[in-house]
Amino acid sequence: MKKVLLLTLALVMLVCVSAASADVVIAFSQIGQESDWRTANTDDLRNAIENHEGWKLVYDDAQQKQENQIKALRNFITQGVDYILFTGVVSTGWDEVLKEVNEAEIPLLLIDRIPDCADKIDYVAAFGGDFVEEGRRQIAWAGEYLKSIGKGDVDVNIVIMEGTTGASAQTGRTEGNLKALAEYPHLKLVGQQSGNFTRAEGQAVMESWLKSIDKIDVLIAQNDDMALGAIDAIKAAGKVPGKDIIIVGCDSVKAAFDAIVAGEMNCTVECTPLYGKFVVPTIEALIRGEKFDKTVVHPEEGVFDMDGGIDLGTVKSIKAADVIATRQY
Ligand code: GZL
Protein backbone atom coordinates (compact mmCIF):
# COMPACT_ATOMS: atom_id res chain seq x y z
CA MET A 1 0.00 0.00 0.00
CA LYS A 2 2.80 2.36 1.05
CA LYS A 3 4.60 1.66 -2.26
CA VAL A 4 1.48 2.58 -4.26
CA LEU A 5 1.10 5.85 -2.34
CA LEU A 6 4.78 6.77 -2.90
CA LEU A 7 4.52 5.90 -6.61
CA THR A 8 1.37 8.03 -6.98
CA LEU A 9 3.04 10.95 -5.18
CA ALA A 10 6.10 10.70 -7.44
CA LEU A 11 3.88 10.63 -10.51
CA VAL A 12 1.91 13.68 -9.39
CA MET A 13 5.15 15.58 -8.70
CA LEU A 14 6.53 14.63 -12.13
CA VAL A 15 3.39 15.94 -13.84
CA CYS A 16 3.54 19.19 -11.82
CA VAL A 17 7.23 19.77 -12.59
CA SER A 18 6.78 19.14 -16.32
CA ALA A 19 3.73 21.43 -16.42
CA ALA A 20 5.63 24.17 -14.60
CA SER A 21 8.61 23.93 -16.97
CA ALA A 22 6.38 23.74 -20.06
CA ASP A 23 7.84 26.16 -22.58
CA VAL A 24 6.06 29.36 -23.50
CA VAL A 25 7.02 29.63 -27.16
CA ILE A 26 7.45 33.20 -28.39
CA ALA A 27 8.04 33.76 -32.11
CA PHE A 28 9.71 36.92 -33.42
CA SER A 29 9.50 38.02 -37.07
CA GLN A 30 12.46 40.41 -37.37
CA ILE A 31 13.08 42.62 -40.41
CA GLY A 32 16.78 41.93 -40.94
CA GLN A 33 20.22 43.18 -39.91
CA GLU A 34 20.27 46.47 -41.88
CA SER A 35 21.55 48.71 -39.08
CA ASP A 36 23.20 48.87 -35.65
CA TRP A 37 19.74 49.73 -34.32
CA ARG A 38 18.28 46.50 -35.71
CA THR A 39 21.13 44.42 -34.30
CA ALA A 40 20.67 46.01 -30.86
CA ASN A 41 16.89 45.42 -31.08
CA THR A 42 17.40 41.74 -31.96
CA ASP A 43 20.04 41.14 -29.29
CA ASP A 44 17.98 42.82 -26.58
CA LEU A 45 14.80 40.86 -27.34
CA ARG A 46 16.61 37.54 -27.82
CA ASN A 47 18.44 37.92 -24.50
CA ALA A 48 15.30 38.99 -22.64
CA ILE A 49 13.25 36.04 -23.93
CA GLU A 50 15.90 33.28 -24.01
CA ASN A 51 17.05 34.13 -20.47
CA HIS A 52 13.49 33.90 -19.11
CA GLU A 53 12.66 30.73 -17.14
CA GLY A 54 10.42 28.40 -19.20
CA TRP A 55 10.36 30.56 -22.33
CA LYS A 56 11.59 29.55 -25.77
CA LEU A 57 12.25 31.89 -28.74
CA VAL A 58 11.50 31.04 -32.37
CA TYR A 59 13.37 33.70 -34.39
CA ASP A 60 13.21 34.60 -38.08
CA ASP A 61 15.41 37.15 -39.90
CA ALA A 62 13.61 38.23 -43.10
CA GLN A 63 16.66 39.93 -44.65
CA GLN A 64 14.50 43.04 -45.27
CA LYS A 65 12.08 41.12 -47.55
CA GLN A 66 8.33 41.33 -46.93
CA GLU A 67 7.71 37.95 -48.55
CA ASN A 68 10.07 36.33 -46.04
CA GLN A 69 8.18 37.90 -43.14
CA ILE A 70 4.84 36.66 -44.50
CA LYS A 71 6.31 33.14 -44.83
CA ALA A 72 7.70 33.31 -41.29
CA LEU A 73 4.34 34.40 -39.83
CA ARG A 74 2.61 31.47 -41.56
CA ASN A 75 5.26 29.10 -40.22
CA PHE A 76 4.67 30.42 -36.71
CA ILE A 77 0.94 29.65 -37.12
CA THR A 78 1.73 26.10 -38.33
CA GLN A 79 4.07 25.58 -35.36
CA GLY A 80 1.30 26.70 -32.99
CA VAL A 81 3.49 29.17 -31.10
CA ASP A 82 2.05 30.89 -28.02
CA TYR A 83 2.88 34.55 -28.85
CA ILE A 84 4.07 36.43 -31.96
CA LEU A 85 6.24 39.59 -31.95
CA PHE A 86 6.07 41.51 -35.22
CA THR A 87 7.66 44.59 -36.80
CA GLY A 88 7.06 45.15 -40.55
CA VAL A 89 9.76 46.09 -43.07
CA VAL A 90 7.10 48.27 -44.73
CA SER A 91 3.73 49.53 -43.47
CA THR A 92 1.37 47.96 -46.02
CA GLY A 93 0.57 44.44 -47.28
CA TRP A 94 0.05 42.74 -43.90
CA ASP A 95 -3.78 42.65 -43.64
CA GLU A 96 -4.23 39.07 -44.90
CA VAL A 97 -1.45 37.35 -42.97
CA LEU A 98 -2.13 39.20 -39.70
CA LYS A 99 -5.81 38.22 -40.00
CA GLU A 100 -4.59 34.60 -40.29
CA VAL A 101 -2.63 35.14 -37.05
CA ASN A 102 -5.85 36.43 -35.46
CA GLU A 103 -7.85 33.47 -36.78
CA ALA A 104 -5.26 31.12 -35.28
CA GLU A 105 -5.92 32.96 -31.98
CA ILE A 106 -2.21 33.56 -31.38
CA PRO A 107 -1.73 36.77 -29.31
CA LEU A 108 0.15 39.36 -31.44
CA LEU A 109 2.48 41.99 -30.00
CA LEU A 110 3.42 44.84 -32.37
CA ILE A 111 6.85 46.38 -31.78
CA ASP A 112 8.87 49.13 -33.48
CA ARG A 113 7.13 49.69 -36.86
CA ILE A 114 3.32 49.49 -36.49
CA PRO A 115 1.54 48.28 -39.72
CA ASP A 116 -1.08 50.52 -41.39
CA CYS A 117 -3.70 47.75 -40.87
CA ALA A 118 -3.30 47.94 -37.06
CA ASP A 119 -6.81 49.38 -36.63
CA LYS A 120 -8.28 46.45 -38.57
CA ILE A 121 -6.55 43.57 -36.75
CA ASP A 122 -6.40 42.30 -33.17
CA TYR A 123 -3.21 42.78 -31.22
CA VAL A 124 -2.62 42.52 -27.48
CA ALA A 125 -0.04 45.32 -27.07
CA ALA A 126 2.14 47.69 -29.13
CA PHE A 127 5.43 49.51 -28.50
CA GLY A 128 7.12 51.81 -31.01
CA GLY A 129 9.00 55.04 -31.58
CA ASP A 130 7.15 58.33 -32.14
CA PHE A 131 8.66 58.71 -35.61
CA VAL A 132 6.91 62.01 -36.44
CA GLU A 133 8.31 63.59 -33.27
CA GLU A 134 11.75 62.14 -33.98
CA GLY A 135 11.65 63.75 -37.46
CA ARG A 136 10.51 67.06 -35.97
CA ARG A 137 13.34 66.96 -33.44
CA GLN A 138 15.93 66.47 -36.19
CA ILE A 139 14.92 69.63 -38.06
CA ALA A 140 14.27 71.62 -34.88
CA TRP A 141 17.74 70.76 -33.62
CA ALA A 142 19.33 72.02 -36.86
CA GLY A 143 17.25 75.21 -36.79
CA GLU A 144 17.91 75.95 -33.11
CA TYR A 145 21.61 75.11 -33.40
CA LEU A 146 22.08 77.51 -36.32
CA LYS A 147 20.29 80.22 -34.28
CA SER A 148 22.64 79.49 -31.33
CA ILE A 149 25.69 80.21 -33.53
CA GLY A 150 24.14 83.40 -34.97
CA LYS A 151 23.14 81.85 -38.33
CA GLY A 152 19.37 81.66 -37.71
CA ASP A 153 18.65 84.21 -40.47
CA VAL A 154 21.10 82.83 -43.05
CA ASP A 155 19.74 80.68 -45.91
CA VAL A 156 21.31 77.20 -45.68
CA ASN A 157 20.95 74.21 -48.00
CA ILE A 158 19.59 71.07 -46.30
CA VAL A 159 19.30 67.49 -47.61
CA ILE A 160 17.14 64.73 -46.12
CA MET A 161 18.36 61.13 -46.43
CA GLU A 162 15.30 58.93 -45.85
CA GLY A 163 15.07 55.41 -44.49
CA THR A 164 13.57 52.36 -46.24
CA THR A 165 10.83 53.69 -48.54
CA GLY A 166 7.41 52.86 -47.11
CA ALA A 167 8.64 51.90 -43.65
CA SER A 168 6.66 53.69 -40.92
CA ALA A 169 9.98 54.91 -39.49
CA GLN A 170 10.64 56.60 -42.84
CA THR A 171 7.14 57.96 -43.51
CA GLY A 172 6.82 59.19 -39.92
CA ARG A 173 10.22 60.87 -39.81
CA THR A 174 9.68 62.46 -43.23
CA GLU A 175 6.32 63.82 -42.05
CA GLY A 176 8.02 65.27 -38.99
CA ASN A 177 10.96 66.62 -41.04
CA LEU A 178 8.77 68.41 -43.59
CA LYS A 179 6.30 69.83 -41.06
CA ALA A 180 9.16 71.25 -38.97
CA LEU A 181 10.84 72.81 -42.04
CA ALA A 182 7.89 75.23 -42.21
CA GLU A 183 9.07 76.65 -38.83
CA TYR A 184 12.58 77.35 -40.22
CA PRO A 185 12.18 79.19 -43.57
CA HIS A 186 15.96 79.67 -43.91
CA LEU A 187 16.46 75.90 -44.15
CA LYS A 188 16.21 75.33 -47.94
CA LEU A 189 15.53 71.69 -48.91
CA VAL A 190 17.75 70.86 -51.92
CA GLY A 191 17.76 67.05 -51.79
CA GLN A 192 15.55 64.19 -50.52
CA GLN A 193 16.39 60.55 -51.27
CA SER A 194 16.27 57.12 -49.60
CA GLY A 195 19.44 55.50 -48.26
CA ASN A 196 17.40 52.48 -47.10
CA PHE A 197 18.66 52.75 -43.49
CA THR A 198 22.03 51.21 -44.44
CA ARG A 199 25.56 52.66 -44.11
CA ALA A 200 26.60 51.58 -47.62
CA GLU A 201 23.59 53.17 -49.29
CA GLY A 202 24.00 56.30 -47.16
CA GLN A 203 27.54 56.66 -48.45
CA ALA A 204 26.44 56.15 -52.07
CA VAL A 205 23.63 58.75 -51.83
CA MET A 206 25.98 61.29 -50.23
CA GLU A 207 28.60 60.68 -52.92
CA SER A 208 26.04 61.41 -55.63
CA TRP A 209 24.75 64.52 -53.83
CA LEU A 210 28.28 65.89 -53.44
CA LYS A 211 28.68 65.63 -57.21
CA SER A 212 25.24 67.01 -58.14
CA ILE A 213 24.44 69.66 -55.52
CA ASP A 214 26.57 72.84 -55.44
CA LYS A 215 26.43 73.45 -51.70
CA ILE A 216 25.17 71.24 -48.87
CA ASP A 217 25.22 72.83 -45.40
CA VAL A 218 23.08 70.37 -43.37
CA LEU A 219 22.41 66.61 -43.69
CA ILE A 220 19.38 65.14 -41.95
CA ALA A 221 19.87 61.34 -41.99
CA GLN A 222 16.88 59.33 -40.75
CA ASN A 223 19.19 56.87 -39.04
CA ASP A 224 22.77 56.96 -37.72
CA ASP A 225 24.04 54.23 -40.05
CA MET A 226 23.27 56.37 -43.11
CA ALA A 227 24.83 59.41 -41.37
CA LEU A 228 28.03 57.39 -40.79
CA GLY A 229 28.07 56.31 -44.44
CA ALA A 230 27.62 59.94 -45.48
CA ILE A 231 30.56 60.94 -43.22
CA ASP A 232 32.77 58.47 -45.15
CA ALA A 233 31.68 60.12 -48.44
CA ILE A 234 32.20 63.65 -47.10
CA LYS A 235 35.74 62.82 -45.97
CA ALA A 236 36.54 61.14 -49.31
CA ALA A 237 35.44 64.37 -51.03
CA GLY A 238 37.99 66.33 -48.97
CA LYS A 239 35.39 68.07 -46.79
CA VAL A 240 35.17 68.15 -42.98
CA PRO A 241 32.07 66.35 -41.59
CA GLY A 242 30.50 68.12 -38.61
CA LYS A 243 31.96 71.44 -39.77
CA ASP A 244 31.59 71.91 -43.57
CA ILE A 245 28.37 69.91 -43.34
CA ILE A 246 26.29 69.74 -40.12
CA ILE A 247 25.12 66.14 -39.62
CA VAL A 248 22.00 65.10 -37.70
CA GLY A 249 21.26 61.37 -37.33
CA CYS A 250 18.59 59.31 -35.57
CA ASP A 251 18.63 56.20 -33.30
CA SER A 252 21.50 57.28 -30.94
CA VAL A 253 23.59 54.13 -31.44
CA LYS A 254 27.09 53.94 -29.93
CA ALA A 255 28.86 54.65 -33.24
CA ALA A 256 26.97 57.95 -33.49
CA PHE A 257 28.10 58.93 -29.99
CA ASP A 258 31.68 58.12 -30.99
CA ALA A 259 31.35 60.30 -34.12
CA ILE A 260 29.87 63.22 -32.15
CA VAL A 261 32.64 63.03 -29.52
CA ALA A 262 35.19 62.93 -32.37
CA GLY A 263 33.60 66.12 -33.82
CA GLU A 264 32.52 64.41 -37.07
CA MET A 265 28.79 64.44 -36.35
CA ASN A 266 26.66 67.05 -34.60
CA CYS A 267 23.50 65.42 -33.22
CA THR A 268 21.57 62.17 -32.93
CA VAL A 269 17.87 61.92 -32.02
CA GLU A 270 17.21 58.87 -29.86
CA CYS A 271 14.95 56.01 -30.93
CA THR A 272 15.46 53.17 -28.48
CA PRO A 273 15.75 49.56 -29.77
CA LEU A 274 15.58 48.14 -26.24
CA TYR A 275 12.10 46.60 -26.21
CA GLY A 276 12.85 43.63 -23.93
CA LYS A 277 11.88 45.66 -20.85
CA PHE A 278 8.42 46.24 -22.38
CA VAL A 279 7.80 42.83 -23.99
CA VAL A 280 8.76 40.54 -21.06
CA PRO A 281 6.49 42.10 -18.38
CA THR A 282 3.68 42.38 -20.95
CA ILE A 283 3.80 38.66 -21.81
CA GLU A 284 4.08 37.79 -18.09
CA ALA A 285 0.93 39.91 -17.49
CA LEU A 286 -0.86 38.31 -20.46
CA ILE A 287 -0.06 34.85 -19.01
CA ARG A 288 -1.69 36.04 -15.78
CA GLY A 289 -4.76 36.95 -17.85
CA GLU A 290 -4.31 40.73 -17.84
CA LYS A 291 -5.50 42.73 -20.85
CA PHE A 292 -3.97 45.75 -22.62
CA ASP A 293 -5.60 48.31 -24.89
CA LYS A 294 -4.48 49.21 -28.43
CA THR A 295 -2.49 52.29 -27.42
CA VAL A 296 0.97 52.31 -28.98
CA VAL A 297 3.38 52.90 -26.09
CA HIS A 298 6.18 55.33 -27.04
CA PRO A 299 9.34 54.97 -24.92
CA GLU A 300 10.90 58.10 -23.38
CA GLU A 301 13.61 59.34 -25.78
CA GLY A 302 16.27 62.06 -25.74
CA VAL A 303 18.50 64.08 -28.10
CA PHE A 304 22.30 64.04 -27.90
CA ASP A 305 24.76 66.50 -29.44
CA MET A 306 28.22 68.14 -29.19
CA ASP A 307 27.53 70.63 -26.42
CA GLY A 308 24.02 70.02 -24.98
CA GLY A 309 21.47 72.70 -24.02
CA ILE A 310 19.57 73.05 -27.31
CA ASP A 311 15.89 73.47 -26.37
CA LEU A 312 13.53 71.57 -28.70
CA GLY A 313 10.33 72.24 -26.75
CA THR A 314 9.60 68.62 -25.75
CA VAL A 315 13.22 67.92 -24.79
CA LYS A 316 16.57 69.66 -24.26
CA SER A 317 19.69 68.14 -25.87
CA ILE A 318 22.31 66.44 -23.72
CA LYS A 319 26.06 66.58 -24.38
CA ALA A 320 26.96 63.16 -25.87
CA ALA A 321 30.39 63.09 -24.18
CA ASP A 322 28.71 63.38 -20.75
CA VAL A 323 26.66 60.17 -21.15
CA ILE A 324 28.54 58.01 -23.68
CA ALA A 325 29.84 55.72 -20.92
CA THR A 326 26.28 54.95 -19.75
CA ARG A 327 24.84 53.98 -23.13
CA GLN A 328 23.41 50.42 -23.43
CA TYR A 329 23.48 50.11 -27.25
C1 GZL B 1 13.12 52.61 -35.84
C2 GZL B 1 13.56 51.43 -36.69
C3 GZL B 1 14.50 51.89 -37.76
C4 GZL B 1 15.79 52.53 -37.23
C5 GZL B 1 16.76 52.07 -38.26
O1 GZL B 1 12.24 52.17 -34.83
O2 GZL B 1 12.45 50.80 -37.29
O3 GZL B 1 14.88 50.75 -38.51
O4 GZL B 1 15.73 53.92 -37.12
C6 GZL B 1 16.32 50.64 -38.46
O5 GZL B 1 18.11 52.17 -37.88
O6 GZL B 1 16.87 50.10 -39.60
Coordinates of C-alpha atoms and ligand atoms in Angstrom, one line a residue:
M1 CA 0.0 0.0 0.0
K2 CA 2.8 2.4 1.0
K3 CA 4.6 1.7 -2.3
V4 CA 1.5 2.6 -4.3
L5 CA 1.1 5.9 -2.3
L6 CA 4.8 6.8 -2.9
L7 CA 4.5 5.9 -6.6
T8 CA 1.4 8.0 -7.0
L9 CA 3.0 10.9 -5.2
A10 CA 6.1 10.7 -7.4
L11 CA 3.9 10.6 -10.5
V12 CA 1.9 13.7 -9.4
M13 CA 5.2 15.6 -8.7
L14 CA 6.5 14.6 -12.1
V15 CA 3.4 15.9 -13.8
C16 CA 3.5 19.2 -11.8
V17 CA 7.2 19.8 -12.6
S18 CA 6.8 19.1 -16.3
A19 CA 3.7 21.4 -16.4
A20 CA 5.6 24.2 -14.6
S21 CA 8.6 23.9 -17.0
A22 CA 6.4 23.7 -20.1
D23 CA 7.8 26.2 -22.6
V24 CA 6.1 29.4 -23.5
V25 CA 7.0 29.6 -27.2
I26 CA 7.5 33.2 -28.4
A27 CA 8.0 33.8 -32.1
F28 CA 9.7 36.9 -33.4
S29 CA 9.5 38.0 -37.1
Q30 CA 12.5 40.4 -37.4
I31 CA 13.1 42.6 -40.4
G32 CA 16.8 41.9 -40.9
Q33 CA 20.2 43.2 -39.9
E34 CA 20.3 46.5 -41.9
S35 CA 21.5 48.7 -39.1
D36 CA 23.2 48.9 -35.6
W37 CA 19.7 49.7 -34.3
R38 CA 18.3 46.5 -35.7
T39 CA 21.1 44.4 -34.3
A40 CA 20.7 46.0 -30.9
N41 CA 16.9 45.4 -31.1
T42 CA 17.4 41.7 -32.0
D43 CA 20.0 41.1 -29.3
D44 CA 18.0 42.8 -26.6
L45 CA 14.8 40.9 -27.3
R46 CA 16.6 37.5 -27.8
N47 CA 18.4 37.9 -24.5
A48 CA 15.3 39.0 -22.6
I49 CA 13.2 36.0 -23.9
E50 CA 15.9 33.3 -24.0
N51 CA 17.0 34.1 -20.5
H52 CA 13.5 33.9 -19.1
E53 CA 12.7 30.7 -17.1
G54 CA 10.4 28.4 -19.2
W55 CA 10.4 30.6 -22.3
K56 CA 11.6 29.6 -25.8
L57 CA 12.3 31.9 -28.7
V58 CA 11.5 31.0 -32.4
Y59 CA 13.4 33.7 -34.4
D60 CA 13.2 34.6 -38.1
D61 CA 15.4 37.1 -39.9
A62 CA 13.6 38.2 -43.1
Q63 CA 16.7 39.9 -44.6
Q64 CA 14.5 43.0 -45.3
K65 CA 12.1 41.1 -47.5
Q66 CA 8.3 41.3 -46.9
E67 CA 7.7 37.9 -48.6
N68 CA 10.1 36.3 -46.0
Q69 CA 8.2 37.9 -43.1
I70 CA 4.8 36.7 -44.5
K71 CA 6.3 33.1 -44.8
A72 CA 7.7 33.3 -41.3
L73 CA 4.3 34.4 -39.8
R74 CA 2.6 31.5 -41.6
N75 CA 5.3 29.1 -40.2
F76 CA 4.7 30.4 -36.7
I77 CA 0.9 29.7 -37.1
T78 CA 1.7 26.1 -38.3
Q79 CA 4.1 25.6 -35.4
G80 CA 1.3 26.7 -33.0
V81 CA 3.5 29.2 -31.1
D82 CA 2.0 30.9 -28.0
Y83 CA 2.9 34.5 -28.9
I84 CA 4.1 36.4 -32.0
L85 CA 6.2 39.6 -31.9
F86 CA 6.1 41.5 -35.2
T87 CA 7.7 44.6 -36.8
G88 CA 7.1 45.1 -40.5
V89 CA 9.8 46.1 -43.1
V90 CA 7.1 48.3 -44.7
S91 CA 3.7 49.5 -43.5
T92 CA 1.4 48.0 -46.0
G93 CA 0.6 44.4 -47.3
W94 CA 0.0 42.7 -43.9
D95 CA -3.8 42.6 -43.6
E96 CA -4.2 39.1 -44.9
V97 CA -1.5 37.4 -43.0
L98 CA -2.1 39.2 -39.7
K99 CA -5.8 38.2 -40.0
E100 CA -4.6 34.6 -40.3
V101 CA -2.6 35.1 -37.1
N102 CA -5.8 36.4 -35.5
E103 CA -7.9 33.5 -36.8
A104 CA -5.3 31.1 -35.3
E105 CA -5.9 33.0 -32.0
I106 CA -2.2 33.6 -31.4
P107 CA -1.7 36.8 -29.3
L108 CA 0.1 39.4 -31.4
L109 CA 2.5 42.0 -30.0
L110 CA 3.4 44.8 -32.4
I111 CA 6.8 46.4 -31.8
D112 CA 8.9 49.1 -33.5
R113 CA 7.1 49.7 -36.9
I114 CA 3.3 49.5 -36.5
P115 CA 1.5 48.3 -39.7
D116 CA -1.1 50.5 -41.4
C117 CA -3.7 47.7 -40.9
A118 CA -3.3 47.9 -37.1
D119 CA -6.8 49.4 -36.6
K120 CA -8.3 46.5 -38.6
I121 CA -6.6 43.6 -36.7
D122 CA -6.4 42.3 -33.2
Y123 CA -3.2 42.8 -31.2
V124 CA -2.6 42.5 -27.5
A125 CA 0.0 45.3 -27.1
A126 CA 2.1 47.7 -29.1
F127 CA 5.4 49.5 -28.5
G128 CA 7.1 51.8 -31.0
G129 CA 9.0 55.0 -31.6
D130 CA 7.2 58.3 -32.1
F131 CA 8.7 58.7 -35.6
V132 CA 6.9 62.0 -36.4
E133 CA 8.3 63.6 -33.3
E134 CA 11.8 62.1 -34.0
G135 CA 11.7 63.7 -37.5
R136 CA 10.5 67.1 -36.0
R137 CA 13.3 67.0 -33.4
Q138 CA 15.9 66.5 -36.2
I139 CA 14.9 69.6 -38.1
A140 CA 14.3 71.6 -34.9
W141 CA 17.7 70.8 -33.6
A142 CA 19.3 72.0 -36.9
G143 CA 17.2 75.2 -36.8
E144 CA 17.9 76.0 -33.1
Y145 CA 21.6 75.1 -33.4
L146 CA 22.1 77.5 -36.3
K147 CA 20.3 80.2 -34.3
S148 CA 22.6 79.5 -31.3
I149 CA 25.7 80.2 -33.5
G150 CA 24.1 83.4 -35.0
K151 CA 23.1 81.9 -38.3
G152 CA 19.4 81.7 -37.7
D153 CA 18.7 84.2 -40.5
V154 CA 21.1 82.8 -43.1
D155 CA 19.7 80.7 -45.9
V156 CA 21.3 77.2 -45.7
N157 CA 20.9 74.2 -48.0
I158 CA 19.6 71.1 -46.3
V159 CA 19.3 67.5 -47.6
I160 CA 17.1 64.7 -46.1
M161 CA 18.4 61.1 -46.4
E162 CA 15.3 58.9 -45.8
G163 CA 15.1 55.4 -44.5
T164 CA 13.6 52.4 -46.2
T165 CA 10.8 53.7 -48.5
G166 CA 7.4 52.9 -47.1
A167 CA 8.6 51.9 -43.6
S168 CA 6.7 53.7 -40.9
A169 CA 10.0 54.9 -39.5
Q170 CA 10.6 56.6 -42.8
T171 CA 7.1 58.0 -43.5
G172 CA 6.8 59.2 -39.9
R173 CA 10.2 60.9 -39.8
T174 CA 9.7 62.5 -43.2
E175 CA 6.3 63.8 -42.1
G176 CA 8.0 65.3 -39.0
N177 CA 11.0 66.6 -41.0
L178 CA 8.8 68.4 -43.6
K179 CA 6.3 69.8 -41.1
A180 CA 9.2 71.2 -39.0
L181 CA 10.8 72.8 -42.0
A182 CA 7.9 75.2 -42.2
E183 CA 9.1 76.7 -38.8
Y184 CA 12.6 77.4 -40.2
P185 CA 12.2 79.2 -43.6
H186 CA 16.0 79.7 -43.9
L187 CA 16.5 75.9 -44.2
K188 CA 16.2 75.3 -47.9
L189 CA 15.5 71.7 -48.9
V190 CA 17.7 70.9 -51.9
G191 CA 17.8 67.0 -51.8
Q192 CA 15.6 64.2 -50.5
Q193 CA 16.4 60.5 -51.3
S194 CA 16.3 57.1 -49.6
G195 CA 19.4 55.5 -48.3
N196 CA 17.4 52.5 -47.1
F197 CA 18.7 52.7 -43.5
T198 CA 22.0 51.2 -44.4
R199 CA 25.6 52.7 -44.1
A200 CA 26.6 51.6 -47.6
E201 CA 23.6 53.2 -49.3
G202 CA 24.0 56.3 -47.2
Q203 CA 27.5 56.7 -48.4
A204 CA 26.4 56.2 -52.1
V205 CA 23.6 58.7 -51.8
M206 CA 26.0 61.3 -50.2
E207 CA 28.6 60.7 -52.9
S208 CA 26.0 61.4 -55.6
W209 CA 24.8 64.5 -53.8
L210 CA 28.3 65.9 -53.4
K211 CA 28.7 65.6 -57.2
S212 CA 25.2 67.0 -58.1
I213 CA 24.4 69.7 -55.5
D214 CA 26.6 72.8 -55.4
K215 CA 26.4 73.4 -51.7
I216 CA 25.2 71.2 -48.9
D217 CA 25.2 72.8 -45.4
V218 CA 23.1 70.4 -43.4
L219 CA 22.4 66.6 -43.7
I220 CA 19.4 65.1 -41.9
A221 CA 19.9 61.3 -42.0
Q222 CA 16.9 59.3 -40.8
N223 CA 19.2 56.9 -39.0
D224 CA 22.8 57.0 -37.7
D225 CA 24.0 54.2 -40.1
M226 CA 23.3 56.4 -43.1
A227 CA 24.8 59.4 -41.4
L228 CA 28.0 57.4 -40.8
G229 CA 28.1 56.3 -44.4
A230 CA 27.6 59.9 -45.5
I231 CA 30.6 60.9 -43.2
D232 CA 32.8 58.5 -45.1
A233 CA 31.7 60.1 -48.4
I234 CA 32.2 63.7 -47.1
K235 CA 35.7 62.8 -46.0
A236 CA 36.5 61.1 -49.3
A237 CA 35.4 64.4 -51.0
G238 CA 38.0 66.3 -49.0
K239 CA 35.4 68.1 -46.8
V240 CA 35.2 68.1 -43.0
P241 CA 32.1 66.3 -41.6
G242 CA 30.5 68.1 -38.6
K243 CA 32.0 71.4 -39.8
D244 CA 31.6 71.9 -43.6
I245 CA 28.4 69.9 -43.3
I246 CA 26.3 69.7 -40.1
I247 CA 25.1 66.1 -39.6
V248 CA 22.0 65.1 -37.7
G249 CA 21.3 61.4 -37.3
C250 CA 18.6 59.3 -35.6
D251 CA 18.6 56.2 -33.3
S252 CA 21.5 57.3 -30.9
V253 CA 23.6 54.1 -31.4
K254 CA 27.1 53.9 -29.9
A255 CA 28.9 54.7 -33.2
A256 CA 27.0 58.0 -33.5
F257 CA 28.1 58.9 -30.0
D258 CA 31.7 58.1 -31.0
A259 CA 31.3 60.3 -34.1
I260 CA 29.9 63.2 -32.1
V261 CA 32.6 63.0 -29.5
A262 CA 35.2 62.9 -32.4
G263 CA 33.6 66.1 -33.8
E264 CA 32.5 64.4 -37.1
M265 CA 28.8 64.4 -36.4
N266 CA 26.7 67.0 -34.6
C267 CA 23.5 65.4 -33.2
T268 CA 21.6 62.2 -32.9
V269 CA 17.9 61.9 -32.0
E270 CA 17.2 58.9 -29.9
C271 CA 15.0 56.0 -30.9
T272 CA 15.5 53.2 -28.5
P273 CA 15.8 49.6 -29.8
L274 CA 15.6 48.1 -26.2
Y275 CA 12.1 46.6 -26.2
G276 CA 12.9 43.6 -23.9
K277 CA 11.9 45.7 -20.9
F278 CA 8.4 46.2 -22.4
V279 CA 7.8 42.8 -24.0
V280 CA 8.8 40.5 -21.1
P281 CA 6.5 42.1 -18.4
T282 CA 3.7 42.4 -20.9
I283 CA 3.8 38.7 -21.8
E284 CA 4.1 37.8 -18.1
A285 CA 0.9 39.9 -17.5
L286 CA -0.9 38.3 -20.5
I287 CA -0.1 34.8 -19.0
R288 CA -1.7 36.0 -15.8
G289 CA -4.8 36.9 -17.9
E290 CA -4.3 40.7 -17.8
K291 CA -5.5 42.7 -20.8
F292 CA -4.0 45.8 -22.6
D293 CA -5.6 48.3 -24.9
K294 CA -4.5 49.2 -28.4
T295 CA -2.5 52.3 -27.4
V296 CA 1.0 52.3 -29.0
V297 CA 3.4 52.9 -26.1
H298 CA 6.2 55.3 -27.0
P299 CA 9.3 55.0 -24.9
E300 CA 10.9 58.1 -23.4
E301 CA 13.6 59.3 -25.8
G302 CA 16.3 62.1 -25.7
V303 CA 18.5 64.1 -28.1
F304 CA 22.3 64.0 -27.9
D305 CA 24.8 66.5 -29.4
M306 CA 28.2 68.1 -29.2
D307 CA 27.5 70.6 -26.4
G308 CA 24.0 70.0 -25.0
G309 CA 21.5 72.7 -24.0
I310 CA 19.6 73.0 -27.3
D311 CA 15.9 73.5 -26.4
L312 CA 13.5 71.6 -28.7
G313 CA 10.3 72.2 -26.8
T314 CA 9.6 68.6 -25.7
V315 CA 13.2 67.9 -24.8
K316 CA 16.6 69.7 -24.3
S317 CA 19.7 68.1 -25.9
I318 CA 22.3 66.4 -23.7
K319 CA 26.1 66.6 -24.4
A320 CA 27.0 63.2 -25.9
A321 CA 30.4 63.1 -24.2
D322 CA 28.7 63.4 -20.7
V323 CA 26.7 60.2 -21.1
I324 CA 28.5 58.0 -23.7
A325 CA 29.8 55.7 -20.9
T326 CA 26.3 55.0 -19.8
R327 CA 24.8 54.0 -23.1
Q328 CA 23.4 50.4 -23.4
Y329 CA 23.5 50.1 -27.3
Ligands
GZL1 C1 13.1 52.6 -35.8 C2 13.6 51.4 -36.7 C3 14.5 51.9 -37.8 C4 15.8 52.5 -37.2 C5 16.8 52.1 -38.3 O1 12.2 52.2 -34.8 O2 12.5 50.8 -37.3 O3 14.9 50.8 -38.5 O4 15.7 53.9 -37.1 C6 16.3 50.6 -38.5 O5 18.1 52.2 -37.9 O6 16.9 50.1 -39.6

